Coordinates of N, CA and C in Angstrom, one line a residue:
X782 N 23.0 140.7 103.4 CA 23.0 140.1 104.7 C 21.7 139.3 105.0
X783 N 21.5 138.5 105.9 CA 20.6 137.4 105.9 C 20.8 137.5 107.3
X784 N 19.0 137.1 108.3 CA 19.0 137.3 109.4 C 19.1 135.5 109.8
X785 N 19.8 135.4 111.3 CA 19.5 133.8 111.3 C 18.7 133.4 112.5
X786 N 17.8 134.6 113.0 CA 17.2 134.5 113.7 C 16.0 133.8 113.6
X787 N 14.9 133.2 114.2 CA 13.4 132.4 113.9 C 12.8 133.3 114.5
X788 N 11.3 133.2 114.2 CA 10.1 133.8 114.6 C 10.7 133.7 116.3
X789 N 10.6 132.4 116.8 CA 10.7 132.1 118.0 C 11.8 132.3 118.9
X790 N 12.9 132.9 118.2 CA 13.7 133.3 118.6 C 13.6 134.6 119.1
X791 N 13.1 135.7 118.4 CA 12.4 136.8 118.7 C 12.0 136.9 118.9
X792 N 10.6 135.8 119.3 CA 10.2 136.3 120.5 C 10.0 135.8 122.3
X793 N 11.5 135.5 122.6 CA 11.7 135.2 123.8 C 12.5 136.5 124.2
X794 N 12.5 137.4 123.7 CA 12.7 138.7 123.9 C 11.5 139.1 124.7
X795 N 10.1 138.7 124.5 CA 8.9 139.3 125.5 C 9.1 138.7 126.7
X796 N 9.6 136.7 126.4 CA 9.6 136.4 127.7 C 10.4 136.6 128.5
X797 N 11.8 137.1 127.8 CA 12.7 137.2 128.9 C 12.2 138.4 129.4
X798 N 11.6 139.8 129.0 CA 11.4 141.0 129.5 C 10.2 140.9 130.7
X799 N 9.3 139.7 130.5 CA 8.4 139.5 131.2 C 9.0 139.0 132.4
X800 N 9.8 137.8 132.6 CA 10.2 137.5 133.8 C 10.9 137.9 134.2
X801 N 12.0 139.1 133.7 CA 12.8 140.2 134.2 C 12.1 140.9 135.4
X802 N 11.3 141.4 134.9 CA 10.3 142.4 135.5 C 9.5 141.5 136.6
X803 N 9.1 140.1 136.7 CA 8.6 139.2 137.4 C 9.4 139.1 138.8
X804 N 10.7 138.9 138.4 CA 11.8 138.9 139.2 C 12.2 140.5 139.9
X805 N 12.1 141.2 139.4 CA 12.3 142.4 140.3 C 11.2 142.5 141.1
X806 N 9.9 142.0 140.8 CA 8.8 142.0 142.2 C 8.9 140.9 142.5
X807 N 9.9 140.0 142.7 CA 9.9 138.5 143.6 C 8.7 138.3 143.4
X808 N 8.5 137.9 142.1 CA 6.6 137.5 141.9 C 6.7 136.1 141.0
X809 N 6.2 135.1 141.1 CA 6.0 134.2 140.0 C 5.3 134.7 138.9
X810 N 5.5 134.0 137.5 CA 4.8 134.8 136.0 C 4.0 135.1 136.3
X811 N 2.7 133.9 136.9 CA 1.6 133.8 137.3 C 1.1 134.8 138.0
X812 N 1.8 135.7 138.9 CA 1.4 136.5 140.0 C 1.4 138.3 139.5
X813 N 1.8 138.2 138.2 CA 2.5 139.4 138.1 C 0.9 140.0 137.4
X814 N 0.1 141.4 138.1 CA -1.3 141.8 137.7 C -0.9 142.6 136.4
X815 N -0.1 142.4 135.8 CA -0.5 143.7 134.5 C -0.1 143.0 133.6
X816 N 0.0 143.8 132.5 CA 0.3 142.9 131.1 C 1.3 144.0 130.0
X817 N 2.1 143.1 129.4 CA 3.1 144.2 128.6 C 2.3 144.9 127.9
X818 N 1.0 144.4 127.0 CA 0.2 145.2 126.6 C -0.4 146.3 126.7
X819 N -0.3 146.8 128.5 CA -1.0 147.9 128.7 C -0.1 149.0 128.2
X820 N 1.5 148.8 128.2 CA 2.7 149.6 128.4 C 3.4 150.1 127.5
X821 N 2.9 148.9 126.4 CA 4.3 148.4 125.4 C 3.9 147.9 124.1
X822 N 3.6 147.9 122.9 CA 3.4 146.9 121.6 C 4.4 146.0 122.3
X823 N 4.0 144.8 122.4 CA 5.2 143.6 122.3 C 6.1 143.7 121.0
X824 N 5.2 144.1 120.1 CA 5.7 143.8 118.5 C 7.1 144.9 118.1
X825 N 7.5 145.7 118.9 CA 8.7 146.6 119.0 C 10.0 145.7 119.3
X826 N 9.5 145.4 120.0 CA 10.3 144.4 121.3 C 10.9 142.9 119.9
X827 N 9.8 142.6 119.3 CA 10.0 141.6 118.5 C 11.2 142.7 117.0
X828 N 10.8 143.5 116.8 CA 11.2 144.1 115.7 C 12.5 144.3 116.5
X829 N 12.9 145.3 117.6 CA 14.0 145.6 117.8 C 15.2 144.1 117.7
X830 N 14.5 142.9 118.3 CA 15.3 141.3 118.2 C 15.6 141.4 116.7
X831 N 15.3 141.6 115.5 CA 15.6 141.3 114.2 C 16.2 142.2 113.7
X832 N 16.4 143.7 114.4 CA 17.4 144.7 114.4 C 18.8 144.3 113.9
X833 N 19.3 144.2 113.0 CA 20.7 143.7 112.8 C 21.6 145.1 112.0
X834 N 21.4 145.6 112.6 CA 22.5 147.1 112.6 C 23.2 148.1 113.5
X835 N 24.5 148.1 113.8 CA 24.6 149.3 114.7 C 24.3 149.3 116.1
X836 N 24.7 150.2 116.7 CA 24.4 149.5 118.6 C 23.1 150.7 118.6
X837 N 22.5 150.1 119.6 CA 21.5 150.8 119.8 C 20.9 150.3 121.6
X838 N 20.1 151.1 122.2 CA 19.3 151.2 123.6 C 18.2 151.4 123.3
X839 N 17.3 150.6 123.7 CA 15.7 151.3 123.7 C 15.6 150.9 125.3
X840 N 14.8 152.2 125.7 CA 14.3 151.9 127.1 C 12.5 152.2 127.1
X841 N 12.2 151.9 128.2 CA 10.7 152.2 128.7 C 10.1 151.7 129.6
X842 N 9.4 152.3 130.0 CA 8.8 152.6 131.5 C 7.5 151.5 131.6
X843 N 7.4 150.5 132.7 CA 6.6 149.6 132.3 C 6.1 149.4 134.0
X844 N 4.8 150.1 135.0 CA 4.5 149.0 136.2 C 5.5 149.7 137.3
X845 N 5.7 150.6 136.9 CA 7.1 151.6 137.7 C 8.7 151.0 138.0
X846 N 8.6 150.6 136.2 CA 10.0 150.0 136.2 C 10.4 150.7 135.0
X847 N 12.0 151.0 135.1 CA 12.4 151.4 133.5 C 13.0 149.7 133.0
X848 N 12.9 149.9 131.9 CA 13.7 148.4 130.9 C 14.3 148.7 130.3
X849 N 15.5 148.5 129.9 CA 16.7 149.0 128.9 C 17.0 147.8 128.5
X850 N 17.2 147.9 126.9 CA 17.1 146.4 126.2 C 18.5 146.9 125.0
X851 N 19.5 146.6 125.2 CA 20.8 146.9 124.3 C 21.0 146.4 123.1
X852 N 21.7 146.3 122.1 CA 22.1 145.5 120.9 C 23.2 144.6 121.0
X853 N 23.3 144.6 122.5 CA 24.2 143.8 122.5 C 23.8 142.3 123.3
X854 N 22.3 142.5 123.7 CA 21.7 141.5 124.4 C 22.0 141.5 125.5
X855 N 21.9 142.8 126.3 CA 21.8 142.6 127.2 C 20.4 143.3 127.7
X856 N 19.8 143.1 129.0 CA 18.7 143.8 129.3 C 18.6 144.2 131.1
X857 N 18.3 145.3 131.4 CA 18.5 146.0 132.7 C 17.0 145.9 133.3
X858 N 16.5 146.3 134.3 CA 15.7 146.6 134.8 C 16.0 147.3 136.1
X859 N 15.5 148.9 135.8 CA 15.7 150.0 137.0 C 17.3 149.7 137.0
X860 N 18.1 149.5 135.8 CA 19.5 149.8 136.0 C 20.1 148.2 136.4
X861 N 20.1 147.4 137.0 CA 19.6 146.2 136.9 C 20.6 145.0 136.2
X862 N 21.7 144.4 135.9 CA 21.5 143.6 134.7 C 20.8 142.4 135.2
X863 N 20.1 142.0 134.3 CA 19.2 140.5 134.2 C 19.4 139.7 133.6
X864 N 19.9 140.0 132.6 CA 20.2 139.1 131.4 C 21.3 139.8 130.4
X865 N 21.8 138.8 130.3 CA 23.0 139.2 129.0 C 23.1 138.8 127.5
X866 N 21.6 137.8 127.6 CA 22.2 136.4 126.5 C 21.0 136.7 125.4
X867 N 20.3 137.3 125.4 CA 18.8 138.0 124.9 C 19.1 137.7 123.4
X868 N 18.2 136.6 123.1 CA 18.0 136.3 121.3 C 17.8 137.6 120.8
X869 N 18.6 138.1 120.2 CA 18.7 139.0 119.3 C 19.3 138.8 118.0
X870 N 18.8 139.2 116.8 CA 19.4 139.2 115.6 C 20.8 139.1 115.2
X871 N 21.0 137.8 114.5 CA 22.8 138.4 114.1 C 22.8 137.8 113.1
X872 N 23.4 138.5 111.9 CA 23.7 138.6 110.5 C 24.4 138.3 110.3
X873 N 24.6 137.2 108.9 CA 26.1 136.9 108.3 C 26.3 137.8 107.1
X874 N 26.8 137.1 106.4 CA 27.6 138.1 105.6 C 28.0 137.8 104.5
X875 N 27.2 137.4 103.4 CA 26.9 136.0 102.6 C 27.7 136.8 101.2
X876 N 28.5 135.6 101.0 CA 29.6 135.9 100.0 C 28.9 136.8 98.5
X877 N 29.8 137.2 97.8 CA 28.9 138.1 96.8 C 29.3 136.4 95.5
X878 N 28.2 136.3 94.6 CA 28.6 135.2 93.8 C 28.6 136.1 92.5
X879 N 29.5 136.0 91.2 CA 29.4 136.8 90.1 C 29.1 136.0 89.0

């Protein structure tokens, strides 16, 4: 299997989670005082995006928010949907050559 995702694709997974959470405090990016850093490795966040196996949920508590981020691309906040379209990993299925 082969991933067809880019570096950058993976990681608009931080941005979308960033302005998820922006948006539940009706805050512009700019305004928002914390940082995923205090809460979170971003770099999970990036690894879970290249994840190409099996369904899976990771949640976590961030600013007195929970975040639930699915394998199916979609992502919640406090239960929430915010997004459905979340660059996430998807795998082909590359013929066997003999």
């Amino acid at each position: 299997m082969r991933s067809t995702s880019t570096r950058g694709e993976r990681d608009e997974i931080i941005v979308d989670v960033v302005q998820a959470l922006a948006e539940a405090d009706r805050l512009e990016l700019e305004e928002v005082e914390y940082t995923l850093y205090e809460y979170i490795n971003p770099a999970v966040l990036t690894e879970l995006a290249d994840h190409d196996g099996g369904n899976w949920q990771f949640t976590f508590e961030i600013a007195d928010h929970d975040v639930t981020i699915t394998s199916d691309g979609r992502l919640f906040v406090d239960g929430v949907l915010c997004r459905t379209d979340l660059a996430l990993c998807r795998s082909t299925t590359q013929p066997a050559h003999g």
